[in-house]
Short mmCIF file of C-alpha atoms in Angstrom, two decimals:
data_model
loop_
_atom_site.label_atom_id
_atom_site.label_comp_id
_atom_site.label_asym_id
_atom_site.label_seq_id
_atom_site.Cartn_x
_atom_site.Cartn_y
_atom_site.Cartn_z
CA UNK A 159 -19.35 -12.21 8.75
CA UNK A 160 -20.43 -14.40 5.87
CA UNK A 161 -24.12 -13.52 6.49
CA UNK A 162 -23.41 -9.84 7.05
CA UNK A 163 -21.41 -9.56 3.84
CA UNK A 164 -24.02 -11.49 1.90
CA UNK A 165 -26.69 -9.07 3.12
CA UNK A 166 -24.61 -6.08 2.02
CA UNK A 167 -24.02 -7.62 -1.40
CA UNK A 168 -27.73 -8.42 -1.73
CA UNK A 169 -28.73 -4.83 -1.00
CA UNK A 170 -26.11 -3.34 -3.33
CA UNK A 171 -27.05 -5.80 -6.08
CA UNK A 172 -30.82 -5.26 -5.73
CA UNK A 173 -30.24 -1.53 -5.99
CA UNK A 174 -28.12 -2.01 -9.10
CA UNK A 175 -24.90 -0.61 -7.65
CA UNK A 176 -22.90 -3.81 -8.06
CA UNK A 177 -22.96 -6.65 -10.56
CA UNK A 178 -22.04 -9.96 -8.88
CA UNK A 179 -20.37 -11.06 -12.12
CA UNK A 180 -17.99 -8.10 -11.89
CA UNK A 181 -17.19 -9.13 -8.30
CA UNK A 182 -16.55 -12.71 -9.44
CA UNK A 183 -14.12 -11.43 -12.07
CA UNK A 184 -12.14 -9.36 -9.55
CA UNK A 185 -11.89 -12.23 -7.04
CA UNK A 186 -10.82 -14.67 -9.72
CA UNK A 187 -8.15 -12.27 -10.97
CA UNK A 188 -6.51 -12.08 -7.53
CA UNK A 189 -6.87 -15.79 -6.90
CA UNK A 190 -5.51 -16.98 -10.22
CA UNK A 191 -3.84 -14.23 -12.27
CA UNK A 192 -2.26 -11.49 -10.18
CA UNK A 193 0.30 -12.52 -7.59
CA UNK A 194 3.97 -12.52 -6.65
CA UNK A 195 4.84 -14.62 -9.70
CA UNK A 196 4.56 -11.35 -11.67
CA UNK A 197 7.08 -9.58 -9.46
CA UNK A 198 9.33 -12.63 -9.64
CA UNK A 199 9.37 -12.40 -13.44
CA UNK A 200 10.24 -8.71 -13.24
CA UNK A 201 13.10 -9.32 -10.79
CA UNK A 202 14.44 -12.26 -12.80
CA UNK A 203 14.39 -10.13 -15.94
CA UNK A 204 16.26 -7.36 -14.11
CA UNK A 205 18.90 -9.89 -13.03
CA UNK A 206 19.30 -11.33 -16.50
CA UNK A 207 18.82 -8.34 -18.78
CA UNK A 208 21.01 -5.26 -18.05
CA UNK A 209 19.00 -3.05 -20.39
CA UNK A 210 15.73 -3.92 -18.65
CA UNK A 211 17.39 -3.43 -15.25
CA UNK A 212 18.48 0.05 -16.28
CA UNK A 213 14.96 0.90 -17.46
CA UNK A 214 13.38 -0.60 -14.33
CA UNK A 215 15.36 1.62 -11.97
CA UNK A 216 14.91 4.67 -14.20
CA UNK A 217 11.12 4.31 -14.53
CA UNK A 218 9.55 1.14 -13.14
CA UNK A 219 6.04 2.10 -14.23
CA UNK A 220 7.11 2.28 -17.88
CA UNK A 221 9.47 -0.71 -17.74
CA UNK A 222 6.87 -2.99 -16.12
CA UNK A 223 4.10 -1.58 -18.33
CA UNK A 224 6.03 -2.76 -21.39
CA UNK A 225 5.69 -6.36 -20.19
CA UNK A 226 1.88 -6.35 -20.50
CA UNK A 227 0.60 -7.87 -17.26
CA UNK A 228 -3.13 -7.97 -16.40
CA UNK A 229 -3.07 -4.92 -14.11
CA UNK A 230 -1.20 -1.74 -15.07
CA UNK A 231 1.04 -0.32 -12.35
CA UNK A 232 1.17 3.40 -11.68
CA UNK A 233 3.78 5.36 -9.69
CA UNK A 234 5.81 2.15 -9.30
CA UNK A 235 9.37 2.50 -7.99
CA UNK A 236 11.96 -0.30 -7.96
CA UNK A 237 14.69 -0.22 -5.31
CA UNK A 238 17.80 -2.38 -5.39
CA UNK A 239 19.30 -4.39 -2.57
CA UNK A 240 23.09 -4.56 -2.57
CA UNK A 241 25.71 -5.90 -0.14
CA UNK A 242 25.78 -2.40 1.42
CA UNK A 243 22.07 -1.47 1.35
CA UNK A 244 18.96 -3.42 2.27
CA UNK A 245 15.54 -1.97 1.38
CA UNK A 246 12.34 -2.89 3.17
CA UNK A 247 8.80 -1.64 2.50
CA UNK A 248 5.97 -0.95 4.95
CA UNK A 249 2.77 1.04 5.13
CA UNK A 250 2.46 2.22 8.73
CA UNK A 251 -0.84 4.03 8.11
CA UNK A 252 -2.81 1.33 6.26
CA UNK A 253 -1.78 -1.40 3.85
CA UNK A 254 -0.35 0.20 0.67
CA UNK A 255 1.31 -2.52 -1.40
CA UNK A 256 2.17 -2.97 -5.09
CA UNK A 257 -0.88 -5.13 -5.89
CA UNK A 258 -0.30 -5.18 -9.63
CA UNK A 259 3.07 -6.90 -9.28
CA UNK A 260 2.75 -8.80 -5.95
CA UNK A 261 -0.98 -9.49 -5.67
CA UNK A 262 -2.83 -8.92 -2.41
CA UNK A 263 -0.68 -8.37 0.67
CA UNK A 264 -0.28 -11.17 3.23
CA UNK A 265 -1.96 -10.76 6.62
CA UNK A 266 1.33 -10.04 8.40
CA UNK A 267 2.03 -7.06 6.11
CA UNK A 268 -1.29 -5.49 7.20
CA UNK A 269 -0.85 -6.43 10.85
CA UNK A 270 -0.14 -4.13 13.78
CA UNK A 271 3.15 -5.87 14.69
CA UNK A 272 4.67 -5.23 11.26
CA UNK A 273 3.23 -1.74 10.78
CA UNK A 274 4.38 -0.61 14.23
CA UNK A 275 7.85 -2.16 14.34
CA UNK A 276 9.23 -1.94 10.80
CA UNK A 277 10.14 1.75 11.15
CA UNK A 278 11.56 1.66 14.68
CA UNK A 279 13.17 -1.76 14.84
CA UNK A 280 13.79 -3.04 11.31
CA UNK A 281 16.49 -5.53 12.30
CA UNK A 282 14.14 -7.02 14.91
CA UNK A 283 11.46 -7.46 12.26
CA UNK A 284 13.97 -9.09 9.94
CA UNK A 285 14.87 -11.46 12.78
CA UNK A 286 11.18 -12.49 12.97
CA UNK A 287 11.63 -13.62 9.37
CA UNK A 288 14.88 -15.41 10.16
CA UNK A 289 16.95 -12.82 8.31
CA UNK A 290 20.20 -11.52 9.80
CA UNK A 291 22.15 -8.91 7.86
CA UNK A 292 25.77 -7.86 8.41
CA UNK A 293 26.00 -5.26 11.19
CA UNK A 294 27.26 -2.58 8.81
CA UNK A 295 24.63 -3.04 6.09
CA UNK A 296 22.55 0.11 5.81
CA UNK A 297 18.84 -0.53 6.19
CA UNK A 298 16.39 1.69 4.41
CA UNK A 299 12.73 1.44 5.35
CA UNK A 300 10.27 2.92 2.85
CA UNK A 301 6.99 3.95 4.49
CA UNK A 302 4.39 4.00 1.69
CA UNK A 303 2.50 7.11 2.73
CA UNK A 304 1.42 8.18 -0.78
CA UNK A 305 0.28 6.50 -4.01
CA UNK A 306 3.83 5.56 -4.93
CA UNK A 307 4.47 1.81 -4.62
CA UNK A 308 7.77 0.05 -4.04
CA UNK A 309 9.17 -3.16 -5.44
CA UNK A 310 12.39 -4.40 -3.84
CA UNK A 311 14.81 -6.11 -6.22
CA UNK A 312 16.70 -8.56 -4.01
CA UNK A 313 20.31 -9.53 -4.61
CA UNK A 314 20.83 -12.25 -7.18
CA UNK A 315 22.04 -15.40 -5.44
CA UNK A 316 25.53 -16.66 -6.19
CA UNK A 317 25.84 -19.75 -8.33
CA UNK A 318 23.13 -18.73 -10.82
CA UNK A 319 25.38 -17.60 -13.67
CA UNK A 320 23.88 -18.41 -17.03
CA UNK A 321 20.43 -19.27 -15.64
CA UNK A 322 17.39 -18.45 -17.75
CA UNK A 323 14.87 -15.84 -16.58
CA UNK A 324 12.33 -18.62 -15.96
CA UNK A 325 14.71 -20.51 -13.73
CA UNK A 326 15.86 -17.38 -11.91
CA UNK A 327 12.23 -16.44 -11.19
CA UNK A 328 11.84 -19.61 -9.09
CA UNK A 329 14.32 -18.12 -6.58
CA UNK A 330 12.42 -14.86 -6.11
CA UNK A 331 10.10 -15.04 -3.10
CA UNK A 332 7.32 -12.61 -2.27
CA UNK A 333 9.05 -11.61 0.97
CA UNK A 334 12.30 -10.88 -0.87
CA UNK A 335 10.39 -8.31 -2.95
CA UNK A 336 9.02 -6.63 0.20
CA UNK A 337 12.45 -6.69 1.80
CA UNK A 338 11.63 -9.05 4.70
CA UNK A 339 13.40 -11.92 3.00
CA UNK A 340 16.26 -12.74 0.66
CA UNK A 341 16.10 -14.56 -2.64
CA UNK A 342 16.45 -18.32 -2.32
CA UNK A 343 19.84 -19.90 -2.81
CA UNK A 344 20.03 -22.38 -5.68
CA UNK A 345 19.14 -25.81 -4.37
CA UNK A 346 17.34 -24.46 -1.27
CA UNK A 347 13.95 -25.95 -0.56
CA UNK A 348 11.10 -23.81 -1.89
CA UNK B 1219 -6.17 12.34 12.80
CA UNK B 1220 -4.09 10.94 15.64
CA UNK B 1221 -5.78 7.56 15.38
CA UNK B 1222 -4.80 4.02 16.22
CA UNK B 1223 -4.25 3.37 12.49
CA UNK B 1224 -1.09 5.50 12.74
CA UNK B 1225 1.01 2.68 14.13
CA UNK B 1226 4.61 3.50 13.23
CA UNK B 1227 6.83 3.16 16.32
CA UNK B 1228 4.16 1.85 18.70
CA UNK B 1229 5.14 -0.89 21.15
CA UNK B 1230 3.30 -3.89 22.48
CA UNK B 1231 1.86 -5.55 19.38
CA UNK B 1232 4.29 -8.44 19.54
CA UNK B 1233 6.24 -10.34 16.92
CA UNK B 1234 5.46 -10.46 13.23
CA UNK B 1235 4.05 -13.88 12.50
CA UNK B 1236 4.14 -14.87 8.84
CA UNK B 1237 1.68 -17.62 7.90
CA UNK B 1238 3.20 -20.41 5.80
CA UNK B 1239 1.37 -21.06 2.52
CA UNK B 1240 -1.13 -18.32 3.23
CA UNK B 1241 -4.21 -18.43 0.97
CA UNK B 1242 -5.24 -15.31 -0.98
CA UNK B 1243 -8.46 -15.18 1.05
CA UNK B 1244 -9.14 -16.93 4.36
CA UNK B 1245 -12.90 -17.12 3.73
CA UNK B 1246 -15.07 -16.46 0.66
CA UNK B 1247 -16.59 -13.30 2.20
CA UNK B 1248 -13.17 -11.62 2.24
CA UNK B 1249 -13.04 -11.72 -1.55
CA UNK B 1250 -16.60 -10.35 -1.80
CA UNK B 1251 -15.64 -7.44 0.47
CA UNK B 1252 -12.53 -6.66 -1.56
CA UNK B 1253 -14.47 -6.78 -4.83
CA UNK B 1254 -17.39 -4.74 -3.49
CA UNK B 1255 -14.94 -2.05 -2.42
CA UNK B 1256 -13.55 -1.95 -5.97
CA UNK B 1257 -16.99 -1.92 -7.56
CA UNK B 1258 -18.37 0.77 -5.25
CA UNK B 1259 -15.22 2.85 -5.66
CA UNK B 1260 -15.88 2.75 -9.42
CA UNK B 1261 -19.09 4.76 -8.88
CA UNK B 1262 -16.79 7.75 -8.44
CA UNK B 1263 -18.50 9.09 -5.31
CA UNK B 1264 -15.36 8.82 -3.18
CA UNK B 1265 -11.65 8.36 -3.78
CA UNK B 1266 -8.98 6.22 -2.14
CA UNK B 1267 -8.33 8.74 0.68
CA UNK B 1268 -11.99 9.01 1.61
CA UNK B 1269 -12.06 5.21 1.71
CA UNK B 1270 -9.04 5.18 4.04
CA UNK B 1271 -10.60 7.82 6.25
CA UNK B 1272 -13.74 5.69 6.61
CA UNK B 1273 -11.60 2.97 8.19
CA UNK B 1274 -9.48 5.35 10.29
CA UNK B 1275 -12.62 6.79 11.87
CA UNK B 1276 -13.81 3.40 13.11
CA UNK B 1277 -13.79 3.43 16.93
CA UNK B 1278 -10.28 2.49 18.16
CA UNK B 1279 -11.38 -0.76 19.81
CA UNK B 1280 -13.20 -1.77 16.61
CA UNK B 1281 -10.19 -0.90 14.43
CA UNK B 1282 -7.79 -2.89 16.59
CA UNK B 1283 -10.18 -5.77 17.14
CA UNK B 1284 -11.19 -6.31 13.52
CA UNK B 1285 -9.48 -8.27 10.78
CA UNK B 1286 -8.34 -6.39 7.69
CA UNK B 1287 -11.35 -7.33 5.57
CA UNK B 1288 -13.76 -6.75 8.44
CA UNK B 1289 -12.44 -3.19 8.64
CA UNK B 1290 -13.01 -2.87 4.90
CA UNK B 1291 -16.58 -4.13 5.26
CA UNK B 1292 -17.30 -1.70 8.11
CA UNK B 1293 -15.73 1.21 6.24
CA UNK B 1294 -17.62 0.42 3.03
CA UNK B 1295 -20.93 0.08 4.84
CA UNK B 1296 -20.36 3.43 6.56
CA UNK B 1297 -19.56 5.11 3.23
CA UNK B 1298 -22.66 3.63 1.57
CA UNK B 1299 -24.84 4.99 4.38
CA UNK B 1300 -23.03 8.32 4.50
CA UNK B 1301 -23.50 8.85 0.74
CA UNK B 1302 -27.17 7.92 0.95
CA UNK B 1303 -26.84 4.76 -1.14
CA UNK B 1304 -28.28 2.43 1.49
CA UNK B 1305 -30.17 2.85 4.75
CA UNK B 1306 -29.77 1.35 8.20
CA UNK B 1307 -33.27 -0.13 7.77
CA UNK B 1308 -32.06 -1.97 4.66
CA UNK B 1309 -29.02 -3.32 6.49
CA UNK B 1310 -31.32 -4.57 9.25
CA UNK B 1311 -33.68 -6.17 6.71
CA UNK B 1312 -30.91 -7.61 4.52
CA UNK B 1313 -32.75 -6.38 1.42
CA UNK B 1314 -33.33 -3.21 -0.56
CA UNK B 1315 -36.37 -1.29 0.72
CA UNK B 1316 -35.98 1.97 -1.17
CA UNK B 1317 -35.33 2.99 -4.78
CA UNK B 1318 -31.66 3.33 -5.70
CA UNK B 1319 -30.06 6.76 -5.74
CA UNK B 1320 -29.08 7.68 -9.32
CA UNK B 1321 -25.34 7.28 -9.90
CA UNK B 1322 -23.11 8.28 -12.83
CA UNK B 1323 -21.80 4.80 -13.52
CA UNK B 1324 -21.58 1.31 -12.10
CA UNK B 1325 -19.05 -1.45 -12.70
CA UNK B 1326 -20.20 -3.99 -15.29
CA UNK B 1327 -18.52 -7.35 -15.75
CA UNK B 1328 -17.17 -6.06 -19.08
CA UNK B 1329 -15.48 -3.12 -17.35
CA UNK B 1330 -14.21 -5.12 -14.36
CA UNK B 1331 -10.70 -5.64 -15.89
CA UNK B 1332 -10.19 -1.87 -15.67
CA UNK B 1333 -10.21 -2.07 -11.88
CA UNK B 1334 -7.12 -4.28 -11.89
CA UNK B 1335 -5.02 -1.28 -12.96
CA UNK B 1336 -4.16 1.52 -10.59
CA UNK B 1337 -5.41 5.04 -11.00
CA UNK B 1338 -3.04 7.90 -11.68
CA UNK B 1339 -2.83 10.46 -8.88
CA UNK B 1340 -0.42 12.83 -10.57
CA UNK B 1341 -1.88 16.21 -11.58
CA UNK B 1342 -0.64 19.34 -13.39
CA UNK B 1343 1.42 21.50 -11.04
CA UNK B 1344 -0.17 24.78 -9.94
CA UNK B 1345 3.27 26.18 -9.00
CA UNK B 1346 6.95 25.21 -9.26
CA UNK B 1347 8.29 22.79 -6.65
CA UNK B 1348 9.68 24.58 -3.61
CA UNK B 1349 12.29 21.93 -2.81
CA UNK B 1350 14.82 19.92 -4.78
CA UNK B 1351 16.76 16.74 -4.16
CA UNK B 1352 19.40 17.28 -1.47
CA UNK B 1353 17.51 20.04 0.38
CA UNK B 1354 17.27 19.74 4.14
CA UNK B 1355 13.70 20.08 5.35
CA UNK B 1356 11.74 19.76 8.55
CA UNK B 1357 8.33 18.15 8.70
CA UNK B 1358 5.73 20.38 10.26
CA UNK B 1359 4.30 19.57 13.65
CA UNK B 1360 0.67 19.25 12.58
CA UNK B 1361 -2.09 17.40 14.40
CA UNK B 1362 -5.20 17.71 12.25
CA UNK B 1363 -8.26 15.89 13.62
CA UNK B 1364 -9.03 14.91 9.98
CA UNK B 1365 -7.26 12.67 7.46
CA UNK B 1366 -3.54 13.16 6.88
CA UNK B 1367 -0.75 11.01 5.50
CA UNK B 1368 1.99 12.51 7.65
CA UNK B 1369 2.56 9.84 10.31
CA UNK B 1370 2.97 11.02 13.89
CA UNK B 1371 6.45 9.54 14.23
CA UNK B 1372 7.68 11.70 11.35
CA UNK B 1373 6.34 15.07 12.52
CA UNK B 1374 8.68 17.86 13.58
CA UNK B 1375 11.80 16.05 12.36
CA UNK B 1376 14.54 17.07 9.98
CA UNK B 1377 15.42 15.02 6.95
CA UNK B 1378 16.67 15.29 3.39
CA UNK B 1379 14.67 15.48 0.19
CA UNK B 1380 15.84 12.53 -1.86
CA UNK B 1381 13.56 12.78 -4.85
CA UNK B 1382 10.62 14.70 -6.31
CA UNK B 1383 7.80 12.31 -7.22
CA UNK B 1384 5.60 14.72 -9.17
CA UNK B 1385 2.57 16.75 -8.21
CA UNK B 1386 -0.10 14.56 -6.60
CA UNK B 1387 -3.65 14.72 -5.27
CA UNK B 1388 -3.43 15.96 -1.67
CA UNK B 1389 -5.14 13.45 0.68
CA UNK B 1390 -5.66 15.95 3.49
CA UNK B 1391 -7.72 18.18 1.20
CA UNK B 1392 -9.68 15.55 -0.67
CA UNK B 1393 -10.76 13.67 2.46
CA UNK B 1394 -11.96 16.96 3.92
CA UNK B 1395 -14.17 17.59 0.89
CA UNK B 1396 -11.93 20.39 -0.40
CA UNK B 1397 -11.16 18.84 -3.77
CA UNK B 1398 -7.91 17.38 -5.09
CA UNK B 1399 -5.75 20.47 -4.35
CA UNK B 1400 -2.62 18.88 -5.89
CA UNK B 1401 0.78 19.50 -4.29
CA UNK B 1402 4.35 18.41 -4.96
CA UNK B 1403 5.26 15.08 -3.44
CA UNK B 1404 8.77 14.30 -2.19
CA UNK B 1405 10.61 11.31 -0.79
CA UNK B 1406 12.10 12.59 2.46
CA UNK B 1407 14.70 10.47 4.30
CA UNK B 1408 15.36 10.58 8.02
CA UNK B 1409 18.13 8.99 10.06
CA UNK B 1410 16.56 6.51 12.49
CA UNK B 1411 18.32 8.39 15.31
CA UNK B 1412 16.58 11.62 14.31
CA UNK B 1413 13.21 9.88 14.68
CA UNK B 1414 13.84 7.59 17.63
CA UNK B 1415 16.78 9.03 19.56
CA UNK B 1416 20.34 8.01 20.25
CA UNK B 1417 19.51 4.40 21.08
CA UNK B 1418 18.21 3.80 17.56
CA UNK B 1419 19.99 1.66 14.99
CA UNK B 1420 22.76 3.86 13.50
CA UNK B 1421 22.57 1.93 10.22
CA UNK B 1422 18.85 2.52 9.68
CA UNK B 1423 17.09 5.23 7.70
CA UNK B 1424 13.37 5.69 7.18
CA UNK B 1425 11.71 7.56 4.36
CA UNK B 1426 8.19 8.82 3.87
CA UNK B 1427 6.46 10.39 0.91
CA UNK B 1428 5.64 13.93 1.99
CA UNK B 1429 3.47 16.49 0.24
CA UNK B 1430 4.88 20.01 0.17
CA UNK B 1431 2.46 21.39 2.82
CA UNK B 1432 4.00 18.90 5.29
CA UNK B 1433 7.46 20.46 4.89
CA UNK B 1434 9.37 23.60 5.76
CA UNK B 1435 12.87 24.64 4.74
CA UNK B 1436 15.66 24.62 7.32
#
C-alpha cells in the first residue's frame, strides 16, 4: 500500500492538485492537536459548570464553538447519560464520528462487528467492552446517518466533588464519549 | 443501494475487539490517504455523499476485505479517474503523463487549517416541515440502487419523531447528480422490538436521522 499511495500522491502533486505541505499539516493536526482530550475537556466543563452544561445540551455546536478549539464543529449534539438512560453512538453505514472533538475514530468503531451489532445487540457490544449496565437502564443507540454528530456526556463518577475541570478531564475516556465505556472512577488505573 | 456497507443488524462478523493504546495511524500511508481525501475534496468537484458512494460501490469482496484507509484510497482513486483528473495510464506509470485538468481551487498549506472544521449542510427550507416532534411516522420501504442514507434495517418501520434537525442537503439527490435538493431532517426513534421483533431487548431504542422523503405519516 505504501508504494501505491506514494504513486497516487506523486501523480496528484505533479499535476498540481495537492500540495504535500498541506497534507503534512492535516496529518500533524490529527496526530498532535485534535483528539479525545478535546472531548474530555468539554465533558469535564459540563460536569463542573452548570451554565456550560445547560448551553451544551441546548446547542452543542455553539457551546463548543465558544471554547475555540482547532477544528470547528457543525451540527454537534451532546447527549447525557444518566442512571436511567445510556446513550451509545454508531454509524452503521460508514464511519461518521465527531472528529473535531474526539479526533479520528478507532479501528473498532469503523469495523464490521461494531457497525453490525450496535443496533441489534447493544448490551452484547457493551459486554465486549467489559461494561454491564443495570437490567432496567434504557439504552439508546444513535445511528449517525446524517451530518449530525453525537458526543456522549458520561455520568460523573462519585467521589469527585470539588475537583477542578483539569482533574475531572483525566477521568473522561474516549470510549465513554462514544457510549461504549464509562468514565473512570477516581483512583482507577488509566 | 443495498450494499455490504449497510451493516446494521447483520450477523457473523464476530466480537468487537478494541485495540489497547491504538495509534492514530497504523502506517504512514494511512495519514497520506486521509489528507489526500481532504485536499481533493477541497477542489469542490464532489461532496461528502459522492465520496461515500465511491466506497459503497466498491465490489463487495473488496469492501469487506479492505482496511478502512484502503477503502478510502480505492474510493479516492476511482473518483479521480471518474472526474478525469488522472488516467489509468498514469496510475500504471506512477507519474503524471498528461496536463492537469483546470480546477477552481486547490488546497494550499495556508488554507489547510480550514479543512479541520466541518462544513455546514443546513440549507434554507423550500417548504415548511411536514412533521413535528411527537408525530408517529413510518419509514418508507425504498430500495434505490443508488446512494441512500436510510439503512435497510430501518425501512418500513414505525417510530416517533423526536426532534427536527433543520433542512439539510439530501444525500440521495446529490449523489445521483441531482443537486443538493435540501429536505427537512428528523431524529426518528424506534423501539428495538419494532426493528428486530419480540426477542429484542425491551430496554433498547435505536434512532436514525431521516430526511423527510424517507418518511410517511401514520
